[in-house]
PDB file of C-alpha atoms in Angstrom:
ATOM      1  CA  UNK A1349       1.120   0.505   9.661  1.00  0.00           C
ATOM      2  CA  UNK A1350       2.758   2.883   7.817  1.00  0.00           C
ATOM      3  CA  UNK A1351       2.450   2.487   3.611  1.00  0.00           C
ATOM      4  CA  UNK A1352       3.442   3.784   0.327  1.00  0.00           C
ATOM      5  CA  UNK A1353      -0.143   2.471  -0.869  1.00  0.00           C
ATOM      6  CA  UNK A1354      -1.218   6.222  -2.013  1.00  0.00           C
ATOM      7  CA  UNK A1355       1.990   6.937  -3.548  1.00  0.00           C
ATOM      8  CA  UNK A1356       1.682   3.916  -5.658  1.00  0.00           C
ATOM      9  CA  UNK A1357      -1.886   3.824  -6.041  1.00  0.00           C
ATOM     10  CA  UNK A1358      -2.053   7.415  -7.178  1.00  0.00           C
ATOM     11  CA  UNK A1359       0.989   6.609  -9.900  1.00  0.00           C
ATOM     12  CA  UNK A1360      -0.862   3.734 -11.289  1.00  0.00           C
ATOM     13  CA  UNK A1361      -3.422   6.588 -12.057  1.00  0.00           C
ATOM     14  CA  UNK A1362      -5.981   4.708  -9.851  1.00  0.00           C
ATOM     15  CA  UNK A1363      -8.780   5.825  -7.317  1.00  0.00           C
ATOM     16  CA  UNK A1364      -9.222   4.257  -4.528  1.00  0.00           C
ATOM     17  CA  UNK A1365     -12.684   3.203  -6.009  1.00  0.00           C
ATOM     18  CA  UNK A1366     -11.311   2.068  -8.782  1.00  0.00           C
ATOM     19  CA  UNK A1367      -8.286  -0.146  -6.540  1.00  0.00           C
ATOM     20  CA  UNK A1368     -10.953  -1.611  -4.391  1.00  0.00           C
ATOM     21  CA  UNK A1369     -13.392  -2.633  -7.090  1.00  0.00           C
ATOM     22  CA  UNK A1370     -10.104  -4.628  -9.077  1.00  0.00           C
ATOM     23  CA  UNK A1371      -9.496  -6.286  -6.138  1.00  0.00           C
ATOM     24  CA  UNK A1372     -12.203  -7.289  -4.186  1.00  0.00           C
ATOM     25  CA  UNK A1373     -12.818  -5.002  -1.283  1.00  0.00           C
ATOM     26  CA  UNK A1374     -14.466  -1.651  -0.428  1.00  0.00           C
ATOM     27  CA  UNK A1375     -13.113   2.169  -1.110  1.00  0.00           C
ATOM     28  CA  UNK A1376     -13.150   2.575   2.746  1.00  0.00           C
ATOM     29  CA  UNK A1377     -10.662  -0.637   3.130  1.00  0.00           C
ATOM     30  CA  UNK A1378      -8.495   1.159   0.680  1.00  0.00           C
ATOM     31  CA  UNK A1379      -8.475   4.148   2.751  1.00  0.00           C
ATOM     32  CA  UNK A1380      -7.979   3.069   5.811  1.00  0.00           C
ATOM     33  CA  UNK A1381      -4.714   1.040   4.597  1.00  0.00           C
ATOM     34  CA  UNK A1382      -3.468   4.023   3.216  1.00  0.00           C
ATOM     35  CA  UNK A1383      -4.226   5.945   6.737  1.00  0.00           C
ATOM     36  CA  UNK A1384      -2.817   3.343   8.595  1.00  0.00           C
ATOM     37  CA  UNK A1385      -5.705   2.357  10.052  1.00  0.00           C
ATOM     38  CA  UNK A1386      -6.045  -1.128   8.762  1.00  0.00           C
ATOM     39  CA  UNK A1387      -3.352  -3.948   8.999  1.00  0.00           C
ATOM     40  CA  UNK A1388      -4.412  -5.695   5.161  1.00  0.00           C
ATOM     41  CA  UNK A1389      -3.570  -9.667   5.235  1.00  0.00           C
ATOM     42  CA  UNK A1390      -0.664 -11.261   3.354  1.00  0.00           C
ATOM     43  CA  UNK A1391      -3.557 -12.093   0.781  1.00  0.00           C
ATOM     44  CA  UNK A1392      -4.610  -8.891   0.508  1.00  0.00           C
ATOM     45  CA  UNK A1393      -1.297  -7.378   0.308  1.00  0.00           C
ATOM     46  CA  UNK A1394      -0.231  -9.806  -2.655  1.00  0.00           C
ATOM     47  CA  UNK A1395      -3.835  -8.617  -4.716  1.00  0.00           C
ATOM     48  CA  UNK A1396      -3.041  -4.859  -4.055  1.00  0.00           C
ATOM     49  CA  UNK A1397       0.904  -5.468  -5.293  1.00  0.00           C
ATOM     50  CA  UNK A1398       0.086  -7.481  -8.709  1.00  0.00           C
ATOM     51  CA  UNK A1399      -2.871  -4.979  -9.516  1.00  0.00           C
ATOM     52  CA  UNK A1400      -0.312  -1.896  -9.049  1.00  0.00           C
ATOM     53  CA  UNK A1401       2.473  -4.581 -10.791  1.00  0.00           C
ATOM     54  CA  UNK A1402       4.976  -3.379  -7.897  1.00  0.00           C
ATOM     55  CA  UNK A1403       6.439  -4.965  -5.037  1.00  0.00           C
ATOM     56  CA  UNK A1404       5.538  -5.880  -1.626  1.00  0.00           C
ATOM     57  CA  UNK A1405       8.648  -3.789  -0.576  1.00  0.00           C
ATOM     58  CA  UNK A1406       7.888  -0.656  -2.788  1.00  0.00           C
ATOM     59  CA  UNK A1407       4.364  -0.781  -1.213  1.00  0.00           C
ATOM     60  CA  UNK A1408       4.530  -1.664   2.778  1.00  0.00           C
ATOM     61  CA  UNK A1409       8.291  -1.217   3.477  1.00  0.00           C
ATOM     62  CA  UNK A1410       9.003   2.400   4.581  1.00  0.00           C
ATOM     63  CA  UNK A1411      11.755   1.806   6.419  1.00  0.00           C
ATOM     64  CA  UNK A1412      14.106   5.215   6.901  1.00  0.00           C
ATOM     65  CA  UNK A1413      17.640   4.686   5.750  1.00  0.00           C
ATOM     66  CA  UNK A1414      18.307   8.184   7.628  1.00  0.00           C
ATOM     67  CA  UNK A1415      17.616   6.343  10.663  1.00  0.00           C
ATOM     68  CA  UNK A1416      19.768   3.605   9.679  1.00  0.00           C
ATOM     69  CA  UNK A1417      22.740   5.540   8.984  1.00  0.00           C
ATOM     70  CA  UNK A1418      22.165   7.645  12.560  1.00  0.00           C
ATOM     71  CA  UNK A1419      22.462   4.524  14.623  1.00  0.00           C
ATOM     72  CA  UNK A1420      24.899   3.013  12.900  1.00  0.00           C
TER      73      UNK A1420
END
């Protein structure tokens, strides 16, 4: 699953440490959602988006206009 977690995280001037302990889960969970690694629940998702007070879009939507436009 790719994510915009880092991007976000990092702009929030959070660690991952710091991410996990505000929300409930472990610095590894962080980092594996932000590898890919991990698919997060809806739950989940929701905690990480009100903590970095952006949305579930601007976090876990990457979709690629440039491939939008090229099939269109």
């Amino acid at each position: 699953m790719n994510n915009n977690l880092k991007l976000e995280r990092t702009r929030a001037n959070l660690t991952q440490e710091q991410l996990a302990e505000k929300i409930g889960v472990t610095r590894q969970t962080i980092g594996l959602i932000e590898k890919g690694k991990y698919n997060p629940s809806l739950q989940l998702c929701l905690k990480i988006c009100i903590e970095l007070k952006v949305t579930l879009n601007d976090v876990f939507w990457t979709h690629n206009r440039e491939e939008e436009t090229n099939e269109g």
